[in-house]
PDB file of C-alpha atoms in Angstrom:
ATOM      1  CA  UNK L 143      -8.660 -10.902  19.930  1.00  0.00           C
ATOM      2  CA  UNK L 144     -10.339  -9.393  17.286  1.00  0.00           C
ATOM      3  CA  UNK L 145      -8.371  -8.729  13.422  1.00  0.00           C
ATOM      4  CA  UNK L 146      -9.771  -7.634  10.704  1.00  0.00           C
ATOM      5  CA  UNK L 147      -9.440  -8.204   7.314  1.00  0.00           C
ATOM      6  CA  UNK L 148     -11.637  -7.187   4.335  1.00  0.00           C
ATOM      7  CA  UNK L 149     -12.888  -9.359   1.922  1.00  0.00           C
ATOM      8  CA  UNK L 150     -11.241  -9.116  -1.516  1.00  0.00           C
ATOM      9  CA  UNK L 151     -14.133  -7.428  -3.970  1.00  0.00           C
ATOM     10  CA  UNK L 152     -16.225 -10.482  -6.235  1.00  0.00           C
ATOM     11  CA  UNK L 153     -14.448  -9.759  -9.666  1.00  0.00           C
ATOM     12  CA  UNK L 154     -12.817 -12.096 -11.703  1.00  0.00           C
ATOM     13  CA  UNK L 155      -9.581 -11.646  -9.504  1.00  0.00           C
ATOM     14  CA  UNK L 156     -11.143 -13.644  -6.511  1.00  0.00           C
ATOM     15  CA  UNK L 157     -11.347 -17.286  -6.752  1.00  0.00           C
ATOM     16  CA  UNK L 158     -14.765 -18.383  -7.847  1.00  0.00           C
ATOM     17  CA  UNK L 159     -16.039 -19.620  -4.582  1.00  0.00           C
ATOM     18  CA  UNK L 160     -15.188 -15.815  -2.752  1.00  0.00           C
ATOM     19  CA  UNK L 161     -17.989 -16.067  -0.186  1.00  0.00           C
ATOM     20  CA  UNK L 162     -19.399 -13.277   1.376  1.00  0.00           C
ATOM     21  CA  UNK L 163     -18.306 -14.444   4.695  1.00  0.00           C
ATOM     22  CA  UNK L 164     -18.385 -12.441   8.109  1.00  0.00           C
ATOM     23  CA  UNK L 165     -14.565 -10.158   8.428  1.00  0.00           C
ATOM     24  CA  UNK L 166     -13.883 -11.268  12.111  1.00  0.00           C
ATOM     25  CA  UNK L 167     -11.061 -13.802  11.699  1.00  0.00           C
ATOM     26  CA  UNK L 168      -8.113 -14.330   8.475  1.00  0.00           C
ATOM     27  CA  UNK L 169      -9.510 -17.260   7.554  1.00  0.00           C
ATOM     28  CA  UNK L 170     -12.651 -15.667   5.684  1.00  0.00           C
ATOM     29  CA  UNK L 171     -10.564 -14.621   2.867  1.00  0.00           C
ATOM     30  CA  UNK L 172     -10.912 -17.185  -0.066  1.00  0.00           C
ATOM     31  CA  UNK L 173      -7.936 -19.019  -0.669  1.00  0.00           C
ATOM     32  CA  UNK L 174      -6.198 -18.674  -3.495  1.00  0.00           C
ATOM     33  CA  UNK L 175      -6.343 -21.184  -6.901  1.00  0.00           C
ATOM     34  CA  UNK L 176      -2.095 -21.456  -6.383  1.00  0.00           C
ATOM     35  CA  UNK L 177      -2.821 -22.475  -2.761  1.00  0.00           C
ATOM     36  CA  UNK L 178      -5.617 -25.034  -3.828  1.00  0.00           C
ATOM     37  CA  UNK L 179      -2.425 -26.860  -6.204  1.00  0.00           C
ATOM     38  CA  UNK L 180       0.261 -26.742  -3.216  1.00  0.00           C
ATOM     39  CA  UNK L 181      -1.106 -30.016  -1.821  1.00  0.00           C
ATOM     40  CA  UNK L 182      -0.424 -31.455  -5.306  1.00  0.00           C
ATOM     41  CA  UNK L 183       2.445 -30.185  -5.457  1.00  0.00           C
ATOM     42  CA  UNK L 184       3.891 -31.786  -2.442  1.00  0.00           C
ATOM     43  CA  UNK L 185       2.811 -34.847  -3.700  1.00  0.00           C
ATOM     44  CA  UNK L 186       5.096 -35.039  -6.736  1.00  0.00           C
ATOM     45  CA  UNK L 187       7.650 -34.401  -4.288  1.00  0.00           C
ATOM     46  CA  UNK L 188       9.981 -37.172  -4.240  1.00  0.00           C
ATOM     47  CA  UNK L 189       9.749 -39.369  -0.771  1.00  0.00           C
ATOM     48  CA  UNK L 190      13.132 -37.905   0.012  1.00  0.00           C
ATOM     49  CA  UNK L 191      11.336 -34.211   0.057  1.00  0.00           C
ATOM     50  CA  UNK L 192       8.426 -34.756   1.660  1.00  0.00           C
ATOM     51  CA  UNK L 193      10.465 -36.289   4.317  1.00  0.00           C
ATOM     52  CA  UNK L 194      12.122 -32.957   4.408  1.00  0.00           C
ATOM     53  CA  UNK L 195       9.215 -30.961   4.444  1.00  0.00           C
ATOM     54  CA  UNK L 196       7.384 -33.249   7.375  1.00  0.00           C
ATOM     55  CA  UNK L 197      10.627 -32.672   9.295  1.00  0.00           C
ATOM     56  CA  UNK L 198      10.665 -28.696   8.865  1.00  0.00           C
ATOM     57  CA  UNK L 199       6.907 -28.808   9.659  1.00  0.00           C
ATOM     58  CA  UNK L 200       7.424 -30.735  12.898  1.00  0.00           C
ATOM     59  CA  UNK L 201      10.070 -27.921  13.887  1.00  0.00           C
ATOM     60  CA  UNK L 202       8.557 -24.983  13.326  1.00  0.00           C
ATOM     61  CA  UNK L 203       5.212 -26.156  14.913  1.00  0.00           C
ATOM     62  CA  UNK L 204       7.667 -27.334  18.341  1.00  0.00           C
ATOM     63  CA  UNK L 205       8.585 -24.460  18.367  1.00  0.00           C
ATOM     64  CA  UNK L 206       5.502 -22.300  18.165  1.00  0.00           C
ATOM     65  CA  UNK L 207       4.314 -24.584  20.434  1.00  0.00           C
ATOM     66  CA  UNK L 208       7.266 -23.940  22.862  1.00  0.00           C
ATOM     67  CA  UNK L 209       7.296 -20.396  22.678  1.00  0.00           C
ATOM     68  CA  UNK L 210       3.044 -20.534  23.179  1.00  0.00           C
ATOM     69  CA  UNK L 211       4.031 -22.092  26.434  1.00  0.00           C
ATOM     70  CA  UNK L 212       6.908 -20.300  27.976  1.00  0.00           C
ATOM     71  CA  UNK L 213       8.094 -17.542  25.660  1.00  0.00           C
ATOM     72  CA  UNK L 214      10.671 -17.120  22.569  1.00  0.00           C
ATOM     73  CA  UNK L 215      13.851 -16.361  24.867  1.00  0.00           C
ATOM     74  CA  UNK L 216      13.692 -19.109  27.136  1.00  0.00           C
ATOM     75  CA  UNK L 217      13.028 -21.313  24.732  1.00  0.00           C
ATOM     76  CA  UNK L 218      16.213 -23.282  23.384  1.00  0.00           C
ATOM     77  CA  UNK L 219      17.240 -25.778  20.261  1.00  0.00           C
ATOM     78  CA  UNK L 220      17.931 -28.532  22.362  1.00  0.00           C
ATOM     79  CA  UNK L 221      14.004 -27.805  23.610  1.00  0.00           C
ATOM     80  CA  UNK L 222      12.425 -27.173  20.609  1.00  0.00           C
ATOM     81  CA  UNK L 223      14.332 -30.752  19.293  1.00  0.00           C
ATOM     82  CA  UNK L 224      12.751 -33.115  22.161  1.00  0.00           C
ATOM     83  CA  UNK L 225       9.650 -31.346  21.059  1.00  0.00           C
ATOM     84  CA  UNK L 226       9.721 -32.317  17.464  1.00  0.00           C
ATOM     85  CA  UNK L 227      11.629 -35.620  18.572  1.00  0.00           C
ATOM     86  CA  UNK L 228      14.309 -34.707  16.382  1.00  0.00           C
ATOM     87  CA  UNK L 229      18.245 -34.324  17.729  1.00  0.00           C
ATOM     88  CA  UNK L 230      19.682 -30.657  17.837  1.00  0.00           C
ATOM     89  CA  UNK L 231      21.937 -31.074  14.759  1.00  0.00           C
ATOM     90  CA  UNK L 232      18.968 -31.454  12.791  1.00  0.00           C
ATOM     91  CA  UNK L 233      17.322 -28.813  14.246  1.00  0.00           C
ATOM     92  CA  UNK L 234      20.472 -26.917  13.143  1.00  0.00           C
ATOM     93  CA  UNK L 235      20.656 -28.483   9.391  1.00  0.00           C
ATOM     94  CA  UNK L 236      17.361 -27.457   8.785  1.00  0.00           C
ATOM     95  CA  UNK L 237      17.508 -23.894  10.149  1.00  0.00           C
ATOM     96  CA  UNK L 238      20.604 -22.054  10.485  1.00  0.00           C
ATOM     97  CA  UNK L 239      19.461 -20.252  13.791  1.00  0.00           C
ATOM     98  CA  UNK L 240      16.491 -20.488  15.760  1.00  0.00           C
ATOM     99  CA  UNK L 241      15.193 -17.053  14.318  1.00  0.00           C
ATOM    100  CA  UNK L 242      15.130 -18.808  10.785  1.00  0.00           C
ATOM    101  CA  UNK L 243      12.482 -21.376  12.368  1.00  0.00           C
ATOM    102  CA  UNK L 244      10.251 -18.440  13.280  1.00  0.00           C
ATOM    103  CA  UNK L 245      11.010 -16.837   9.775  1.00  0.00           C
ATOM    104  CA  UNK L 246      10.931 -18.961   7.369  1.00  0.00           C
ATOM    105  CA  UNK L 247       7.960 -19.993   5.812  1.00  0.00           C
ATOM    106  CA  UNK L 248       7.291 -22.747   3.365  1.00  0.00           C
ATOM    107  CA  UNK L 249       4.331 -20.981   0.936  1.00  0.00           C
ATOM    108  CA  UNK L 250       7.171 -17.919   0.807  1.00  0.00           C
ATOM    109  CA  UNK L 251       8.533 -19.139  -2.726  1.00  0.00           C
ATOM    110  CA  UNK L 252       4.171 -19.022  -3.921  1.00  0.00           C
ATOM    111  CA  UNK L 253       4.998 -14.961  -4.076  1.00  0.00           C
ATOM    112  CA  UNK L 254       7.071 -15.720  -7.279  1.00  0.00           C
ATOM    113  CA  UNK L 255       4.433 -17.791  -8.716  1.00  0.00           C
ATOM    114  CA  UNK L 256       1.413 -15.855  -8.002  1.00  0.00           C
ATOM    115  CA  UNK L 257       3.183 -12.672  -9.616  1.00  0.00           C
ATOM    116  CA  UNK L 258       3.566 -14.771 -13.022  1.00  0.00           C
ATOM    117  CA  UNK L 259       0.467 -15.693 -13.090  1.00  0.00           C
ATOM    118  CA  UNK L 260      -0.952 -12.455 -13.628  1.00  0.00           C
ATOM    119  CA  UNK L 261      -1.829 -10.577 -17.189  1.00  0.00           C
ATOM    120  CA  UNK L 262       1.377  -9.654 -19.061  1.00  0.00           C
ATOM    121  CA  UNK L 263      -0.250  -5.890 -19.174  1.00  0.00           C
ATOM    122  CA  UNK L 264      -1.660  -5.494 -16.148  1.00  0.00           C
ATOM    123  CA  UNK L 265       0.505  -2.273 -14.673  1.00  0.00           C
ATOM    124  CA  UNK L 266       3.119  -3.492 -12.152  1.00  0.00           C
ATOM    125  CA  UNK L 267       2.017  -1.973  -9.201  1.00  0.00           C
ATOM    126  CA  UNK L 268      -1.610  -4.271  -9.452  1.00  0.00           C
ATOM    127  CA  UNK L 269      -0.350  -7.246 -10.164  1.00  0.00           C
ATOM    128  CA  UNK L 270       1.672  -6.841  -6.802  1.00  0.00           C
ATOM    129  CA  UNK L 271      -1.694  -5.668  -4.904  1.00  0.00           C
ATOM    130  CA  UNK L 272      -3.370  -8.797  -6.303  1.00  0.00           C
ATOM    131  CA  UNK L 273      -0.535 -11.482  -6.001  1.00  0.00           C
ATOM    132  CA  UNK L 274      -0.015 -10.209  -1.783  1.00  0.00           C
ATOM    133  CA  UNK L 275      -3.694  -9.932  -1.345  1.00  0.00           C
ATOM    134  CA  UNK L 276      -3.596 -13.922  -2.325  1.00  0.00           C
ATOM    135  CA  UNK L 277       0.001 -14.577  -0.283  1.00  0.00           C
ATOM    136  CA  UNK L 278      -1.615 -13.447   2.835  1.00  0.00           C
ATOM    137  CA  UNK L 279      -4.895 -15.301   2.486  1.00  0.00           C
ATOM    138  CA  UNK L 280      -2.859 -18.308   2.026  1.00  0.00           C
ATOM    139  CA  UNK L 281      -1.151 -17.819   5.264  1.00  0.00           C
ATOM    140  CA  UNK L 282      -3.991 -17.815   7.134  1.00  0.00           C
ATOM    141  CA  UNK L 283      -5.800 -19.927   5.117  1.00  0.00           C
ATOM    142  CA  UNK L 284      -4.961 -23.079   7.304  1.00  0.00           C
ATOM    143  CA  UNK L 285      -5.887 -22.090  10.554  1.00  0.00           C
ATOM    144  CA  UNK L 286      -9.314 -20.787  11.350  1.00  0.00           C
ATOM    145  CA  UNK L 287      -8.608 -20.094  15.120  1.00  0.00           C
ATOM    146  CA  UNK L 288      -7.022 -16.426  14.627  1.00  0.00           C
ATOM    147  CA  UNK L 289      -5.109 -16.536  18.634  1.00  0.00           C
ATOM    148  CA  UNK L 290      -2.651 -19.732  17.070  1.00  0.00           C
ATOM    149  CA  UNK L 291      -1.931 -18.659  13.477  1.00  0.00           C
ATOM    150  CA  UNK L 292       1.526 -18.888  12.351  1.00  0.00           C
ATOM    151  CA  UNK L 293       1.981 -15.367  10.719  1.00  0.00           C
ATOM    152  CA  UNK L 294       0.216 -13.940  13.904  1.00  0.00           C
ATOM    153  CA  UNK L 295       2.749 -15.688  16.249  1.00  0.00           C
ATOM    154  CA  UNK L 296       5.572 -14.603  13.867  1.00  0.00           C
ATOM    155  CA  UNK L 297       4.399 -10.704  13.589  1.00  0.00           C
ATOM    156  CA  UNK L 298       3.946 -10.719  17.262  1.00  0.00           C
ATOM    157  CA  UNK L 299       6.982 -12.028  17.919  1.00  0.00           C
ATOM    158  CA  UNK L 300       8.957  -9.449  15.458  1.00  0.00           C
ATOM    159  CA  UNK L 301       7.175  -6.524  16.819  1.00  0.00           C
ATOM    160  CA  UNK L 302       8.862  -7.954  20.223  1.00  0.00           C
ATOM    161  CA  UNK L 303      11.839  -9.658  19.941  1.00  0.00           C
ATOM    162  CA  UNK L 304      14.973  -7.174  18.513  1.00  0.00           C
ATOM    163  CA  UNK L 305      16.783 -10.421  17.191  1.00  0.00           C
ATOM    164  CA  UNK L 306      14.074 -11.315  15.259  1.00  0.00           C
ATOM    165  CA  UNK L 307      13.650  -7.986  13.091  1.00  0.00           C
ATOM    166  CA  UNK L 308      17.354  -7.992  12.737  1.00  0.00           C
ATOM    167  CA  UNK L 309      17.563 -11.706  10.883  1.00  0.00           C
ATOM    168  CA  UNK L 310      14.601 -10.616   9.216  1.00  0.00           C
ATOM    169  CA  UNK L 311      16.704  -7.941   7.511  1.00  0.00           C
ATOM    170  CA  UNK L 312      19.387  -9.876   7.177  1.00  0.00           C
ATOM    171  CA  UNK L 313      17.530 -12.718   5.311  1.00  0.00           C
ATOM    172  CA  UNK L 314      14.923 -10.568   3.214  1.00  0.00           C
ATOM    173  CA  UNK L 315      17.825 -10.966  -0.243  1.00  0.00           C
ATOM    174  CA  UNK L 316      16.602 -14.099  -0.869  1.00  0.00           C
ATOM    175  CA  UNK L 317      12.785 -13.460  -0.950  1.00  0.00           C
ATOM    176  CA  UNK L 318      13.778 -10.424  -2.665  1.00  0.00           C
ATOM    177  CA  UNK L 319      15.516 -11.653  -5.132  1.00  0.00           C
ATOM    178  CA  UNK L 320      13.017 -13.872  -6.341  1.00  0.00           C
ATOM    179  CA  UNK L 321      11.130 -10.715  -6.106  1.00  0.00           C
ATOM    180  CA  UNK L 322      13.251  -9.263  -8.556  1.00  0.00           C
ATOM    181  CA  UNK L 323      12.823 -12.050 -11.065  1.00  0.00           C
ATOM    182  CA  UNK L 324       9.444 -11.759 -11.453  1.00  0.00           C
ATOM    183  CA  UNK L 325       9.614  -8.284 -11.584  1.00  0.00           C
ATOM    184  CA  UNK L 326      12.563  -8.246 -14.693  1.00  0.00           C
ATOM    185  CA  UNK L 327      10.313 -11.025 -16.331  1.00  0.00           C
ATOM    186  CA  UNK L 328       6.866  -8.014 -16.303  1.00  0.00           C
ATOM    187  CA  UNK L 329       9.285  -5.080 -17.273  1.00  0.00           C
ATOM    188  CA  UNK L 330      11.908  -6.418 -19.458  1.00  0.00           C
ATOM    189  CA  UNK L 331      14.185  -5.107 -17.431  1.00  0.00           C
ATOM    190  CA  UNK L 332      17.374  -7.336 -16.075  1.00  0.00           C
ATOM    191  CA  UNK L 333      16.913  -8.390 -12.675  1.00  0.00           C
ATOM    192  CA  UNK L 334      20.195  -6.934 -11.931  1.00  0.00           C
ATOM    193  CA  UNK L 335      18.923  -2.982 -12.978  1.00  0.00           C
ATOM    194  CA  UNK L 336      19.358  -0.896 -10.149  1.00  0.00           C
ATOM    195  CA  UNK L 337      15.864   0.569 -10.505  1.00  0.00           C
ATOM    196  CA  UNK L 338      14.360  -3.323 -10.197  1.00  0.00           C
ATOM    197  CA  UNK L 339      16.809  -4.372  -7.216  1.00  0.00           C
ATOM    198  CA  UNK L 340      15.542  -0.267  -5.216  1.00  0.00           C
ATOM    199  CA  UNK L 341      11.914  -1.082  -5.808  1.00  0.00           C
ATOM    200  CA  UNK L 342      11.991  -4.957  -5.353  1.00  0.00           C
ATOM    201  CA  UNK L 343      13.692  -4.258  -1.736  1.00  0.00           C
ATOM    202  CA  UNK L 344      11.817  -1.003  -1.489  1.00  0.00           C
ATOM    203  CA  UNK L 345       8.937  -3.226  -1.444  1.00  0.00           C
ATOM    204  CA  UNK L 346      10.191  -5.532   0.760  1.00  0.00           C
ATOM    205  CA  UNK L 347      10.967  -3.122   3.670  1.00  0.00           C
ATOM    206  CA  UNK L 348       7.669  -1.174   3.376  1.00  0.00           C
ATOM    207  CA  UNK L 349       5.679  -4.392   3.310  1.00  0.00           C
ATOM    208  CA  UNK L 350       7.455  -5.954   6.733  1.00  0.00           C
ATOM    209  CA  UNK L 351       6.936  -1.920   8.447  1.00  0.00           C
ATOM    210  CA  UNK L 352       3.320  -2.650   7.415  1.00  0.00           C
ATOM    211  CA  UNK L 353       3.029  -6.362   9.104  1.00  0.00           C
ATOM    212  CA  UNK L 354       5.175  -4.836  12.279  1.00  0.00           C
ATOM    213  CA  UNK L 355       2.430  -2.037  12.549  1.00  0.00           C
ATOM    214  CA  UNK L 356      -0.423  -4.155  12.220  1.00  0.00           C
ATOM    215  CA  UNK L 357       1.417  -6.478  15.089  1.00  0.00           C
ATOM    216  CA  UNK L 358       2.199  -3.321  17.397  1.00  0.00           C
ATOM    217  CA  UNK L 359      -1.737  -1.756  16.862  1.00  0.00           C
ATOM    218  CA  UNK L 360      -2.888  -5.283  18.134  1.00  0.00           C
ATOM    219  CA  UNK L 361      -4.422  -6.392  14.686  1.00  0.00           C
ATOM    220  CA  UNK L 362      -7.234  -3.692  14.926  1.00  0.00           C
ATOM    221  CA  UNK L 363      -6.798  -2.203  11.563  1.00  0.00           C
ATOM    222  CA  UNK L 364      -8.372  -4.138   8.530  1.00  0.00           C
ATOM    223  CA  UNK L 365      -4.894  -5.416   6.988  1.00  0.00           C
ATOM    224  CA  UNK L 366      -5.853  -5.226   3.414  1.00  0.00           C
ATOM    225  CA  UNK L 367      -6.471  -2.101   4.038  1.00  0.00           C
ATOM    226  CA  UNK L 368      -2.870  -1.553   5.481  1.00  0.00           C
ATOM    227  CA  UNK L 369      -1.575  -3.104   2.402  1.00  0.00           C
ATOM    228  CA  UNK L 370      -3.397  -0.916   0.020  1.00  0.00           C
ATOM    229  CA  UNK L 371      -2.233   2.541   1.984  1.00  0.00           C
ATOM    230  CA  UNK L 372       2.086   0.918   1.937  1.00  0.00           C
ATOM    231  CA  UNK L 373       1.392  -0.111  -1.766  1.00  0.00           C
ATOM    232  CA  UNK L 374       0.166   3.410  -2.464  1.00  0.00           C
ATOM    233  CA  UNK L 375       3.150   4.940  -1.606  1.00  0.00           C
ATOM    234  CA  UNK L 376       4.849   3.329  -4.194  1.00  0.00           C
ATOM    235  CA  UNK L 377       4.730   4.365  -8.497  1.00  0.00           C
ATOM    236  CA  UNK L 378       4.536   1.865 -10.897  1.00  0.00           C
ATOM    237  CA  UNK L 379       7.689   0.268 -11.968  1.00  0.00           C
ATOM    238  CA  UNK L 380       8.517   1.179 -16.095  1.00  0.00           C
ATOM    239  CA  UNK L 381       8.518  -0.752 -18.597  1.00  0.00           C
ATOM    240  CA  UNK L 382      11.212  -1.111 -20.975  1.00  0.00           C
ATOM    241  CA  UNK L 383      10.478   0.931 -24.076  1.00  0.00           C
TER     242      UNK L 383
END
């Protein structure tokens, strides 16, 4: 299987080891400075949290590992919990259904962060380019074998499975509500105005078409590139005057 994705131009953008590495696999984009701090950050997690987070992990990789074998629909809870040596009501109080163990995604909150981090007047629109340019290179950013990535498996699987798009909808609020946050913050706008709730969720929609499309054309077209032609159909975002 062959994806491609380009490599981010060498400005000041780019993290300042952006190597001019070969386009065949994710993995060559550089991975963002936010994504260097995550392990950090997990480890001023208290012991209660990171016991949390190791049990989430061991889920979600069961279950990719599950589905790998034998496919999403036969694969069941009570499965995917011997797996991940867990019992099925854990399974269950981690993720509410087993589409939320395909969907969620722990770097998801990162979006929020990465959008804050960028020049207060830098126009909307690039700070977006920039901050999912970074998101997706730390989603890949962990495994360097393209066929077992996590957002590959996930894509796939949404392009495929109708139950999967359909949660997808139904839990995109949350991510875009943070979405809206950082969005008020750069506008002075209340996260609450109608025209920051349309284009947060605008956003939202267009971007998950895009990663469906790049899923159903087999991961042939350069994905940055598919990013930069959904952001395009989008305006900048006002500012308050």
């Amino acid at each position: 299987m062959r994806s491609h994705v380009s490599q981010p131009e060498h400005t000041l953008e780019c993290a300042t080891t952006c190597p001019c590495a070969d386009d065949r696999h994710l993995s060559a984009t550089p991975v963002p400075d936010t994504a260097r701090r995550l392990p950090e950050a997990e480890r001023r997690l208290s012991l209660r949290e990171r016991k949390k987070l190791k049990t989430r992990t061991a889920i979600r990789d069961a279950t990719y590992r599950l589905i790998k074998e034998q496919g999403y629909e036969t694969t069941t809870v009570e499965q995917i919990a011997e797996e991940a040596e867990v019992s099925p009501s854990t399974v269950f109080r981690y993720f509410p259904t087993k589409e939320d163990i395909v969907l969620t995604a722990e770097y998801d909150p990162l979006m929020e962060d990465l959008l804050r981090s960028r020049p207060a007047d830098e126009p909307v629109l690039e700070s977006l380019r920039w901050s999912i340019r970074q998101s997706l290179a730390l989603a890949v950013a962990d495994t360097p074998d393209f066929e077992d990535n996590e957002m590959r498996i996930r894509l796939g699987l949404m392009a495929s499975v109708p139950a999967l798009r359909s949660r997808m909808m139904e839990t995109m609020s949350v991510t875009g509500g943070l979405l809206c946050r950082a969005l008020a913050e750069r506008t002075g706008r209340d996260e609450d105005d109608l025209e920051v709730r349309v284009y947060a969720m605008g956003l939202m929609g267009a971007l998950l078409e895009a990663m469906i499309y790049w899923a159903e054309h087999d991961y042939q077209d350069d994905l940055m590139d598919v990013v930069d032609r959904t952001l395009a159909t989008f305006q900048n975002l006002p500012r308050t005057s």
